[in-house]
């Protein structure tokens, strides 16, 4: 039969052990990364510390017993409590390992999912790069074609410019070859203008002389006009001058 103190210690140990078993079972239901795991684990370890203290006090009671029967009963209770403590410790370790495994599996799943996402992104990136490379290749082809067209256009322009330069050189040569002719033509035009002026003077003089002859003939042939002939005026003046001289 256990002493009263040993019964109290055993009852306290059993209550703590029962609550530890219940919490360990609850701990196994939590998922990986559950924030409640840390708090429950700390609470279980505190109660297991109380269980160890009960076992130590039972061990002390064994030495305090005067009768061997009571000492044997307390020792047996201590052994039972030790076995129960070991079972609770193992169950806690198993639950923690299970949670660790779950966490590792969750991380592995996340990593695998991330790897799949990374592979998908890599595939998408490769597809985008292939599309971009194809677009760049097409753009380079268009640019090459445009450059070839520009080169051809530049060649045609250069040919036209060479032809124009040759035409200008030919025109310049012809101009210089015609320059003496132009100078002689200028001198000839100047001479012709001078002759034209001279001819006008000659024609005016001839016309004036002709008119004088016509008037002379008219004055001589027409009796009415004969009195107005300038020659008669000149003769009268001469005779008057001669008479005055004789006087």
mmCIF file of C-alpha atoms in Angstrom:
data_model
loop_
_atom_site.group_PDB
_atom_site.id
_atom_site.type_symbol
_atom_site.label_atom_id
_atom_site.label_comp_id
_atom_site.label_asym_id
_atom_site.label_seq_id
_atom_site.Cartn_x
_atom_site.Cartn_y
_atom_site.Cartn_z
ATOM 1 C CA UNK A 1 0.000 0.000 0.000
ATOM 2 C CA UNK A 2 1.348 3.404 -1.022
ATOM 3 C CA UNK A 3 1.854 6.120 1.518
ATOM 4 C CA UNK A 4 -0.320 9.226 1.316
ATOM 5 C CA UNK A 5 2.495 11.366 -0.086
ATOM 6 C CA UNK A 6 3.260 8.797 -2.775
ATOM 7 C CA UNK A 7 -0.431 8.634 -3.783
ATOM 8 C CA UNK A 8 -0.548 12.453 -4.105
ATOM 9 C CA UNK A 9 2.566 12.459 -6.258
ATOM 10 C CA UNK A 10 1.279 9.586 -8.408
ATOM 11 C CA UNK A 11 -2.102 11.301 -8.877
ATOM 12 C CA UNK A 12 -0.388 14.553 -9.923
ATOM 13 C CA UNK A 13 1.890 12.610 -12.289
ATOM 14 C CA UNK A 14 -1.043 10.745 -13.859
ATOM 15 C CA UNK A 15 -3.028 13.952 -14.434
ATOM 16 C CA UNK A 16 -0.061 15.614 -16.119
ATOM 17 C CA UNK A 17 0.630 12.493 -18.175
ATOM 18 C CA UNK A 18 -3.004 12.318 -19.344
ATOM 19 C CA UNK A 19 -2.994 15.995 -20.413
ATOM 20 C CA UNK A 20 0.369 15.467 -22.154
ATOM 21 C CA UNK A 21 -1.003 12.482 -24.100
ATOM 22 C CA UNK A 22 -4.062 14.512 -25.125
ATOM 23 C CA UNK A 23 -1.957 17.481 -26.258
ATOM 24 C CA UNK A 24 0.471 15.215 -28.113
ATOM 25 C CA UNK A 25 -2.464 13.681 -29.975
ATOM 26 C CA UNK A 26 -3.735 17.198 -30.763
ATOM 27 C CA UNK A 27 -0.234 18.211 -31.853
ATOM 28 C CA UNK A 28 -0.244 15.422 -34.444
ATOM 29 C CA UNK A 29 -3.346 16.916 -36.078
ATOM 30 C CA UNK A 30 -1.741 20.289 -36.749
ATOM 31 C CA UNK A 31 -0.518 21.005 -40.222
ATOM 32 C CA UNK A 32 3.002 21.972 -41.194
ATOM 33 C CA UNK A 33 3.928 25.488 -40.163
ATOM 34 C CA UNK A 34 0.957 25.896 -37.808
ATOM 35 C CA UNK A 35 1.851 28.684 -35.343
ATOM 36 C CA UNK A 36 0.108 26.831 -32.496
ATOM 37 C CA UNK A 37 2.724 24.045 -32.524
ATOM 38 C CA UNK A 38 5.310 26.123 -30.656
ATOM 39 C CA UNK A 39 2.936 27.070 -27.826
ATOM 40 C CA UNK A 40 1.563 23.549 -27.367
ATOM 41 C CA UNK A 41 5.082 22.066 -27.404
ATOM 42 C CA UNK A 42 6.255 24.502 -24.704
ATOM 43 C CA UNK A 43 3.226 23.665 -22.560
ATOM 44 C CA UNK A 44 3.849 19.901 -22.912
ATOM 45 C CA UNK A 45 7.480 20.298 -21.905
ATOM 46 C CA UNK A 46 6.509 22.325 -18.833
ATOM 47 C CA UNK A 47 4.132 19.560 -17.705
ATOM 48 C CA UNK A 48 6.775 16.897 -18.395
ATOM 49 C CA UNK A 49 9.123 18.899 -16.144
ATOM 50 C CA UNK A 50 6.472 18.626 -13.420
ATOM 51 C CA UNK A 51 6.309 14.850 -14.110
ATOM 52 C CA UNK A 52 10.092 14.590 -13.663
ATOM 53 C CA UNK A 53 9.839 16.473 -10.402
ATOM 54 C CA UNK A 54 7.158 14.027 -9.183
ATOM 55 C CA UNK A 55 9.439 11.114 -10.128
ATOM 56 C CA UNK A 56 12.332 12.670 -8.208
ATOM 57 C CA UNK A 57 10.152 13.127 -5.125
ATOM 58 C CA UNK A 58 8.976 9.477 -5.418
ATOM 59 C CA UNK A 59 12.613 8.417 -5.534
ATOM 60 C CA UNK A 60 13.288 10.390 -2.360
ATOM 61 C CA UNK A 61 10.238 8.763 -0.678
ATOM 62 C CA UNK A 62 11.701 5.318 -1.365
ATOM 63 C CA UNK A 63 14.612 6.069 0.959
ATOM 64 C CA UNK A 64 12.348 7.593 3.597
ATOM 65 C CA UNK A 65 10.154 4.507 3.993
ATOM 66 C CA UNK A 66 10.766 2.426 7.129
ATOM 67 C CA UNK A 67 9.062 -0.751 5.929
ATOM 68 C CA UNK A 68 10.272 -2.657 2.957
ATOM 69 C CA UNK A 69 6.746 -3.281 1.665
ATOM 70 C CA UNK A 70 5.962 0.398 1.476
ATOM 71 C CA UNK A 71 9.400 1.122 0.009
ATOM 72 C CA UNK A 72 8.838 -1.575 -2.648
ATOM 73 C CA UNK A 73 5.400 -0.152 -3.470
ATOM 74 C CA UNK A 74 6.829 3.388 -3.857
ATOM 75 C CA UNK A 75 9.680 2.003 -5.976
ATOM 76 C CA UNK A 76 7.213 0.166 -8.204
ATOM 77 C CA UNK A 77 5.156 3.345 -8.620
ATOM 78 C CA UNK A 78 8.345 5.197 -9.506
ATOM 79 C CA UNK A 79 9.153 2.591 -12.162
ATOM 80 C CA UNK A 80 5.632 2.866 -13.589
ATOM 81 C CA UNK A 81 5.890 6.648 -13.719
ATOM 82 C CA UNK A 82 9.300 6.363 -15.389
ATOM 83 C CA UNK A 83 7.860 4.107 -18.111
ATOM 84 C CA UNK A 84 4.946 6.468 -18.630
ATOM 85 C CA UNK A 85 7.325 9.417 -18.817
ATOM 86 C CA UNK A 86 9.394 7.604 -21.445
ATOM 87 C CA UNK A 87 6.222 6.858 -23.473
ATOM 88 C CA UNK A 88 5.115 10.499 -23.284
ATOM 89 C CA UNK A 89 8.585 11.677 -24.293
ATOM 90 C CA UNK A 90 8.639 9.270 -27.249
ATOM 91 C CA UNK A 91 5.152 10.267 -28.369
ATOM 92 C CA UNK A 92 6.132 13.970 -28.180
ATOM 93 C CA UNK A 93 9.278 13.301 -30.195
ATOM 94 C CA UNK A 94 7.264 11.312 -32.747
ATOM 95 C CA UNK A 95 4.711 14.122 -33.071
ATOM 96 C CA UNK A 96 7.441 16.726 -33.476
ATOM 97 C CA UNK A 97 9.244 14.596 -36.057
ATOM 98 C CA UNK A 98 5.935 14.099 -37.877
ATOM 99 C CA UNK A 99 5.370 17.861 -37.945
ATOM 100 C CA UNK A 100 8.938 18.382 -39.116
ATOM 101 C CA UNK A 101 8.398 15.831 -41.863
ATOM 102 C CA UNK A 102 5.150 17.531 -42.828
ATOM 103 C CA UNK A 103 6.913 20.892 -42.903
ATOM 104 C CA UNK A 104 9.709 19.439 -45.035
ATOM 105 C CA UNK A 105 7.197 17.844 -47.372
ATOM 106 C CA UNK A 106 5.310 21.125 -47.583
ATOM 107 C CA UNK A 107 8.521 22.981 -48.359
ATOM 108 C CA UNK A 108 9.414 20.302 -50.885
ATOM 109 C CA UNK A 109 5.986 20.654 -52.494
ATOM 110 C CA UNK A 110 6.408 24.429 -52.560
ATOM 111 C CA UNK A 111 9.855 24.024 -54.054
ATOM 112 C CA UNK A 112 8.565 21.560 -56.622
ATOM 113 C CA UNK A 113 5.686 23.876 -57.413
ATOM 114 C CA UNK A 114 8.119 26.746 -57.630
ATOM 115 C CA UNK A 115 10.338 24.641 -59.863
ATOM 116 C CA UNK A 116 7.356 23.859 -62.070
ATOM 117 C CA UNK A 117 6.447 27.527 -62.148
ATOM 118 C CA UNK A 118 10.078 28.366 -62.897
ATOM 119 C CA UNK A 119 10.150 25.805 -65.697
ATOM 120 C CA UNK A 120 6.887 27.184 -67.046
ATOM 121 C CA UNK A 121 8.278 30.696 -66.852
ATOM 122 C CA UNK A 122 11.466 29.499 -68.519
ATOM 123 C CA UNK A 123 9.415 27.924 -71.293
ATOM 124 C CA UNK A 124 7.387 31.119 -71.667
ATOM 125 C CA UNK A 125 10.586 33.159 -71.607
ATOM 126 C CA UNK A 126 12.162 30.898 -74.213
ATOM 127 C CA UNK A 127 9.029 31.188 -76.350
ATOM 128 C CA UNK A 128 9.083 34.967 -75.982
ATOM 129 C CA UNK A 129 12.796 35.009 -76.803
ATOM 130 C CA UNK A 130 12.184 32.849 -79.868
ATOM 131 C CA UNK A 131 9.372 35.167 -80.966
ATOM 132 C CA UNK A 132 11.568 38.215 -80.324
ATOM 133 C CA UNK A 133 14.451 36.610 -82.237
ATOM 134 C CA UNK A 134 12.125 35.797 -85.138
ATOM 135 C CA UNK A 135 10.806 39.354 -85.116
ATOM 136 C CA UNK A 136 14.356 40.736 -85.018
ATOM 137 C CA UNK A 137 15.354 38.442 -87.889
ATOM 138 C CA UNK A 138 12.359 39.610 -89.921
ATOM 139 C CA UNK A 139 13.171 43.223 -89.103
ATOM 140 C CA UNK A 140 16.793 42.694 -90.140
ATOM 141 C CA UNK A 141 15.651 41.144 -93.404
ATOM 142 C CA UNK A 142 13.401 44.113 -94.103
ATOM 143 C CA UNK A 143 16.233 46.466 -93.204
ATOM 144 C CA UNK A 144 18.620 44.585 -95.504
ATOM 145 C CA UNK A 145 16.090 44.755 -98.337
ATOM 146 C CA UNK A 146 15.569 48.482 -97.751
ATOM 147 C CA UNK A 147 19.341 49.017 -97.685
ATOM 148 C CA UNK A 148 19.708 47.146 -100.981
ATOM 149 C CA UNK A 149 16.970 49.292 -102.495
ATOM 150 C CA UNK A 150 18.665 52.425 -101.196
ATOM 151 C CA UNK A 151 22.005 51.249 -102.620
ATOM 152 C CA UNK A 152 20.368 50.650 -106.008
ATOM 153 C CA UNK A 153 18.659 54.050 -105.821
ATOM 154 C CA UNK A 154 21.979 55.663 -104.866
ATOM 155 C CA UNK A 155 23.641 53.922 -107.829
ATOM 156 C CA UNK A 156 20.985 55.220 -110.196
ATOM 157 C CA UNK A 157 21.293 58.701 -108.702
ATOM 158 C CA UNK A 158 25.074 58.577 -109.073
ATOM 159 C CA UNK A 159 24.693 57.507 -112.722
ATOM 160 C CA UNK A 160 22.280 60.391 -113.370
ATOM 161 C CA UNK A 161 24.658 62.801 -111.657
ATOM 162 C CA UNK A 162 27.564 61.533 -113.790
ATOM 163 C CA UNK A 163 25.466 62.006 -116.939
ATOM 164 C CA UNK A 164 24.467 65.506 -115.788
ATOM 165 C CA UNK A 165 28.106 66.325 -115.046
ATOM 166 C CA UNK A 166 29.123 65.117 -118.497
ATOM 167 C CA UNK A 167 26.341 67.213 -120.060
ATOM 168 C CA UNK A 168 27.462 70.266 -118.088
ATOM 169 C CA UNK A 169 31.052 69.730 -119.163
ATOM 170 C CA UNK A 170 29.932 69.419 -122.784
ATOM 171 C CA UNK A 171 27.837 72.590 -122.489
ATOM 172 C CA UNK A 172 30.770 74.394 -120.873
ATOM 173 C CA UNK A 173 33.067 73.280 -123.684
ATOM 174 C CA UNK A 174 30.555 74.408 -126.299
ATOM 175 C CA UNK A 175 30.178 77.737 -124.517
ATOM 176 C CA UNK A 176 33.916 78.340 -124.553
ATOM 177 C CA UNK A 177 34.076 77.237 -128.202
ATOM 178 C CA UNK A 178 31.255 79.688 -129.071
ATOM 179 C CA UNK A 179 32.801 82.517 -127.069
ATOM 180 C CA UNK A 180 34.952 83.904 -129.979
ATOM 181 C CA UNK A 181 31.947 83.724 -132.279
ATOM 182 C CA UNK A 182 29.857 85.611 -129.753
ATOM 183 C CA UNK A 183 32.524 88.296 -129.436
ATOM 184 C CA UNK A 184 32.750 88.689 -133.211
ATOM 185 C CA UNK A 185 28.956 88.827 -133.402
ATOM 186 C CA UNK A 186 28.983 91.572 -130.793
ATOM 187 C CA UNK A 187 31.532 93.574 -132.759
ATOM 188 C CA UNK A 188 29.469 93.073 -135.934
ATOM 189 C CA UNK A 189 26.304 94.264 -134.192
ATOM 190 C CA UNK A 190 28.123 97.345 -132.949
ATOM 191 C CA UNK A 191 29.384 98.087 -136.448
ATOM 192 C CA UNK A 192 25.911 97.591 -137.908
ATOM 193 C CA UNK A 193 24.450 100.024 -135.362
ATOM 194 C CA UNK A 194 27.066 102.592 -136.306
ATOM 195 C CA UNK A 195 26.331 102.064 -140.016
ATOM 196 C CA UNK A 196 22.623 102.409 -139.284
ATOM 197 C CA UNK A 197 23.196 105.795 -137.650
ATOM 198 C CA UNK A 198 25.414 106.861 -140.542
ATOM 199 C CA UNK A 199 22.833 105.717 -143.074
ATOM 200 C CA UNK A 200 20.175 107.709 -141.258
ATOM 201 C CA UNK A 201 22.319 110.853 -141.493
ATOM 202 C CA UNK A 202 23.019 110.228 -145.182
ATOM 203 C CA UNK A 203 19.361 109.559 -145.911
ATOM 204 C CA UNK A 204 18.349 112.711 -144.024
ATOM 205 C CA UNK A 205 20.935 114.765 -145.942
ATOM 206 C CA UNK A 206 19.860 113.316 -149.292
ATOM 207 C CA UNK A 207 16.215 113.930 -148.450
ATOM 208 C CA UNK A 208 17.019 117.532 -147.453
ATOM 209 C CA UNK A 209 18.977 118.069 -150.690
ATOM 210 C CA UNK A 210 16.168 116.507 -152.698
ATOM 211 C CA UNK A 211 13.643 118.828 -151.097
ATOM 212 C CA UNK A 212 15.850 121.815 -151.846
ATOM 213 C CA UNK A 213 16.062 120.804 -155.514
ATOM 214 C CA UNK A 214 12.312 120.304 -155.677
ATOM 215 C CA UNK A 215 11.672 123.728 -154.140
ATOM 216 C CA UNK A 216 14.181 125.311 -156.525
ATOM 217 C CA UNK A 217 12.476 123.763 -159.509
ATOM 218 C CA UNK A 218 9.069 124.849 -158.235
ATOM 219 C CA UNK A 219 10.214 128.402 -157.637
ATOM 220 C CA UNK A 220 11.778 128.550 -161.138
ATOM 221 C CA UNK A 221 8.945 126.914 -163.019
ATOM 222 C CA UNK A 222 5.952 128.534 -161.333
ATOM 223 C CA UNK A 223 5.744 132.261 -162.069
ATOM 224 C CA UNK A 224 3.756 133.006 -158.983
ATOM 225 C CA UNK A 225 6.391 131.421 -156.795
ATOM 226 C CA UNK A 226 9.332 132.815 -158.762
ATOM 227 C CA UNK A 227 9.059 136.131 -156.917
ATOM 228 C CA UNK A 228 9.541 134.330 -153.629
ATOM 229 C CA UNK A 229 12.671 132.500 -154.805
ATOM 230 C CA UNK A 230 15.526 133.126 -152.374
ATOM 231 C CA UNK A 231 17.870 133.730 -155.289
ATOM 232 C CA UNK A 232 15.827 136.767 -156.325
ATOM 233 C CA UNK A 233 16.058 138.068 -152.747
ATOM 234 C CA UNK A 234 19.747 137.591 -152.853
ATOM 235 C CA UNK A 235 20.033 139.379 -156.226
ATOM 236 C CA UNK A 236 18.012 142.351 -154.983
ATOM 237 C CA UNK A 237 20.158 142.625 -151.903
ATOM 238 C CA UNK A 238 23.328 142.465 -154.008
ATOM 239 C CA UNK A 239 22.114 145.166 -156.394
ATOM 240 C CA UNK A 240 21.165 147.435 -153.503
ATOM 241 C CA UNK A 241 24.527 146.949 -151.954
ATOM 242 C CA UNK A 242 26.225 147.763 -155.340
ATOM 243 C CA UNK A 243 24.162 150.968 -155.820
ATOM 244 C CA UNK A 244 25.014 152.113 -152.366
ATOM 245 C CA UNK A 245 28.613 151.489 -153.077
ATOM 246 C CA UNK A 246 28.513 153.598 -156.273
ATOM 247 C CA UNK A 247 26.938 156.490 -154.447
#
